Coordinates of C-alpha atoms in Angstrom, one line a residue:
M1 CA 205.0 152.7 125.5
I2 CA 202.1 155.7 125.0
T3 CA 198.9 154.4 125.7
I4 CA 195.8 156.2 123.7
A5 CA 192.3 155.9 123.9
L6 CA 189.8 157.0 120.9
V7 CA 186.6 157.5 121.9
D8 CA 184.4 158.7 118.8
K9 CA 181.2 157.5 117.7
H10 CA 182.3 157.2 113.7
P11 CA 184.3 154.3 113.1
V12 CA 185.6 155.9 110.2
T13 CA 186.9 158.5 112.1
R14 CA 188.5 155.9 114.4
I15 CA 190.3 154.1 111.6
G16 CA 191.6 157.6 110.4
L17 CA 193.1 158.6 113.5
I18 CA 194.8 155.2 114.4
A19 CA 196.5 155.4 110.8
L20 CA 197.3 158.9 111.6
L21 CA 199.0 158.1 115.1
K22 CA 200.6 155.3 114.1
D23 CA 202.1 157.5 111.5
N24 CA 203.9 159.2 114.5
F25 CA 204.2 157.3 117.2
N26 CA 206.5 154.5 117.1
D27 CA 206.2 152.9 120.7
I28 CA 201.8 153.0 121.1
L29 CA 199.3 150.9 122.1
I30 CA 196.0 152.6 121.2
L31 CA 192.2 151.6 122.4
E32 CA 188.9 152.2 120.8
S33 CA 185.2 152.5 121.9
S34 CA 182.1 154.5 120.4
C35 CA 181.3 155.8 123.4
M36 CA 183.1 156.8 127.3
T37 CA 180.3 154.9 128.8
S38 CA 182.0 151.9 126.8
F39 CA 185.2 152.5 127.6
L40 CA 185.4 153.0 131.5
K41 CA 182.8 149.5 131.5
T42 CA 186.2 147.7 129.8
N43 CA 188.7 149.0 133.1
A44 CA 191.3 149.9 130.5
K45 CA 194.5 152.7 131.1
S46 CA 195.3 155.3 128.8
D47 CA 197.9 157.9 129.1
V48 CA 195.2 160.5 127.1
T49 CA 191.8 160.2 125.7
I50 CA 190.6 161.7 122.7
L51 CA 187.2 162.5 123.0
G52 CA 185.0 163.3 119.3
I53 CA 182.6 164.9 120.1
N54 CA 179.5 166.6 117.7
P55 CA 176.6 169.3 118.5
D56 CA 174.7 165.8 119.3
S57 CA 177.3 164.7 121.1
N58 CA 175.3 162.4 123.9
A59 CA 175.7 163.9 127.7
G60 CA 177.3 160.8 128.8
N61 CA 180.0 161.5 127.4
L62 CA 180.5 164.4 128.5
R63 CA 179.7 164.0 132.1
F64 CA 182.6 161.9 133.9
L65 CA 184.8 165.1 133.1
N66 CA 182.7 165.7 137.1
K67 CA 183.4 162.8 138.1
S68 CA 186.3 162.6 140.7
G69 CA 188.6 159.5 140.7
D70 CA 188.5 158.4 136.8
E71 CA 190.6 160.6 135.3
N72 CA 193.2 157.5 137.2
T73 CA 191.9 155.5 134.7
F74 CA 191.0 157.6 131.2
G75 CA 194.3 160.2 131.5
P76 CA 194.2 163.8 130.6
V77 CA 191.2 164.5 127.7
I78 CA 192.1 166.0 124.2
I79 CA 188.1 167.2 123.1
Y80 CA 188.5 166.3 119.4
D81 CA 184.7 168.7 118.5
E82 CA 183.0 168.6 115.4
E83 CA 184.2 172.0 114.8
P84 CA 185.5 174.8 116.5
R85 CA 183.3 176.4 119.5
P86 CA 185.3 179.1 121.7
Y87 CA 182.6 179.2 124.3
L88 CA 182.5 175.1 124.9
A89 CA 186.3 175.2 124.9
I90 CA 185.9 177.5 127.8
S91 CA 184.0 174.9 129.5
F92 CA 185.7 172.1 128.9
L93 CA 189.3 174.1 130.1
R94 CA 187.1 175.0 133.3
A95 CA 186.2 170.8 133.6
G96 CA 189.8 170.1 133.6
V97 CA 190.1 169.1 130.2
M98 CA 194.0 169.8 128.7
G99 CA 193.0 169.7 125.0
Y100 CA 190.7 171.2 122.9
L101 CA 191.0 170.9 118.5
S102 CA 188.7 171.0 116.1
K103 CA 188.9 168.2 113.3
Q104 CA 188.8 171.0 110.8
N105 CA 192.6 171.5 111.9
D106 CA 195.2 170.5 110.4
E107 CA 196.4 167.1 111.3
A108 CA 199.7 168.2 111.9
E109 CA 197.8 170.3 114.9
L110 CA 196.4 167.2 116.7
I111 CA 200.0 165.8 117.0
E112 CA 201.4 168.5 118.5
C113 CA 198.2 169.1 120.9
I114 CA 199.3 165.1 121.6
T115 CA 202.2 166.0 122.2
D116 CA 201.8 168.9 124.7
V117 CA 199.4 167.0 126.8
L118 CA 201.4 164.1 127.6
I119 CA 204.1 166.1 129.5
G120 CA 201.4 167.9 131.4
M121 CA 201.0 171.1 128.7
R122 CA 197.1 172.8 127.7
Y123 CA 196.6 173.1 124.2
V124 CA 193.9 174.6 122.3
C125 CA 194.0 174.8 118.4
K126 CA 195.7 177.4 116.8
E127 CA 191.7 178.7 115.3
I128 CA 190.8 179.5 118.5
L129 CA 193.7 180.6 120.1
G130 CA 195.1 183.1 117.9
I131 CA 198.4 184.0 117.4
N132 CA 201.1 185.0 119.9
K133 CA 198.6 183.7 122.7
N134 CA 198.7 181.5 125.1
V135 CA 196.0 179.2 127.0
S136 CA 195.9 181.5 129.9
A137 CA 195.9 184.5 128.0
F138 CA 192.6 182.6 126.0
E139 CA 190.9 182.2 129.0
K140 CA 190.9 185.9 130.3
T141 CA 190.6 187.8 126.6
T142 CA 187.3 185.8 125.5
R143 CA 184.5 187.5 125.5
L144 CA 182.4 185.1 127.8
K145 CA 180.8 188.2 130.5
E146 CA 177.1 187.4 130.0
N147 CA 177.4 183.3 131.0
S148 CA 180.9 182.5 132.3
N149 CA 179.5 182.1 135.5
L150 CA 177.7 178.7 134.3
T151 CA 179.3 175.6 135.9
F152 CA 179.4 173.1 133.5
H153 CA 177.0 171.2 134.3
E154 CA 174.7 174.1 134.2
Y155 CA 175.7 175.2 130.2
E156 CA 175.3 171.3 129.5
I157 CA 172.0 171.1 130.3
A158 CA 171.5 175.3 128.9
Q159 CA 172.6 174.1 125.1
Y160 CA 170.1 171.0 125.4
I161 CA 167.3 173.8 126.5
C162 CA 168.1 175.7 123.1
Q163 CA 167.9 172.7 121.0
G164 CA 164.5 172.5 122.6
V165 CA 165.0 169.3 124.0
N166 CA 162.4 169.2 127.3
I167 CA 163.2 169.0 130.3
S168 CA 161.7 165.5 130.9
E169 CA 164.0 164.5 128.3
I170 CA 166.7 166.1 129.7
A171 CA 166.4 164.9 133.3
Q172 CA 166.2 161.2 131.7
I173 CA 169.7 162.1 130.0
F174 CA 171.6 162.9 133.6
D175 CA 169.0 160.9 135.4
R176 CA 167.8 163.1 137.4
K177 CA 164.6 164.0 138.7
T178 CA 162.3 166.6 136.2
S179 CA 161.9 169.0 139.0
T180 CA 165.6 168.9 139.6
I181 CA 166.0 169.9 135.9
S182 CA 163.3 172.4 135.8
T183 CA 165.2 174.6 139.0
I184 CA 168.8 174.3 137.4
K185 CA 167.0 175.6 133.9
M186 CA 165.7 178.7 136.3
R187 CA 168.8 178.8 138.1
I188 CA 170.2 179.4 134.6
L189 CA 167.7 182.3 133.2
K190 CA 168.6 184.3 136.7
K191 CA 172.6 183.5 136.2
L192 CA 172.2 184.9 132.8
K193 CA 169.1 187.4 133.1
V194 CA 166.9 186.6 130.4
N195 CA 163.2 185.9 130.9
N196 CA 162.5 183.1 128.0
I197 CA 164.4 180.2 126.1
L198 CA 164.5 182.7 122.8
E199 CA 166.3 185.1 124.8
L200 CA 169.0 182.4 126.2
R201 CA 169.2 180.9 122.4
N202 CA 170.2 184.4 121.5
L203 CA 172.7 184.8 123.9
M204 CA 174.4 181.7 123.7
L205 CA 174.4 182.1 120.0
V206 CA 176.1 185.2 120.4
N207 CA 179.1 183.6 122.5
E208 CA 179.1 180.7 120.6
T209 CA 180.1 183.2 117.2
G210 CA 181.4 186.1 118.8
I211 CA 179.0 188.0 117.2

């Protein structure tokens, strides 16, 4: 039996995914939760976890990727993003995610992704990957020179900064001191060789859209 955990804040999305999975897998147990924090509290174990996210996703749904030991609980992770974001896909792959696809992709591609991940293969949606390109090639050729040296944690914080979230609020989200977040912010600006938030926002936008 395959156990799949569905983690998405939208119940309608979970209902649709449950119906799709039951139509395509015969021997399956589906667990569902609105967030990773709630799922981990159940102490349930899954063979693969599908994590639905969007640009406003709570950082708590993502921070668990950097924790050691939890993988035995939630298995390999497939990120199910609201829209395809190439640089974010790269960040997730570096954080150990095995699959990345968009809610805009065809349902058959989700099944293909799950099937590949269950046998240990990484998967990135075709919309991002392109034609005749594997995941490793995608990582090597994607235009990320400006900010490829950010850690996953730094990239998360950079996203919040670009969205206009202030330092004290980011500190609360990550359960860190305000001074720590301020230090990380300065490190991000230094790494990316930008002088202010506007320049940071413009640089991040370039990497998200490929413009």
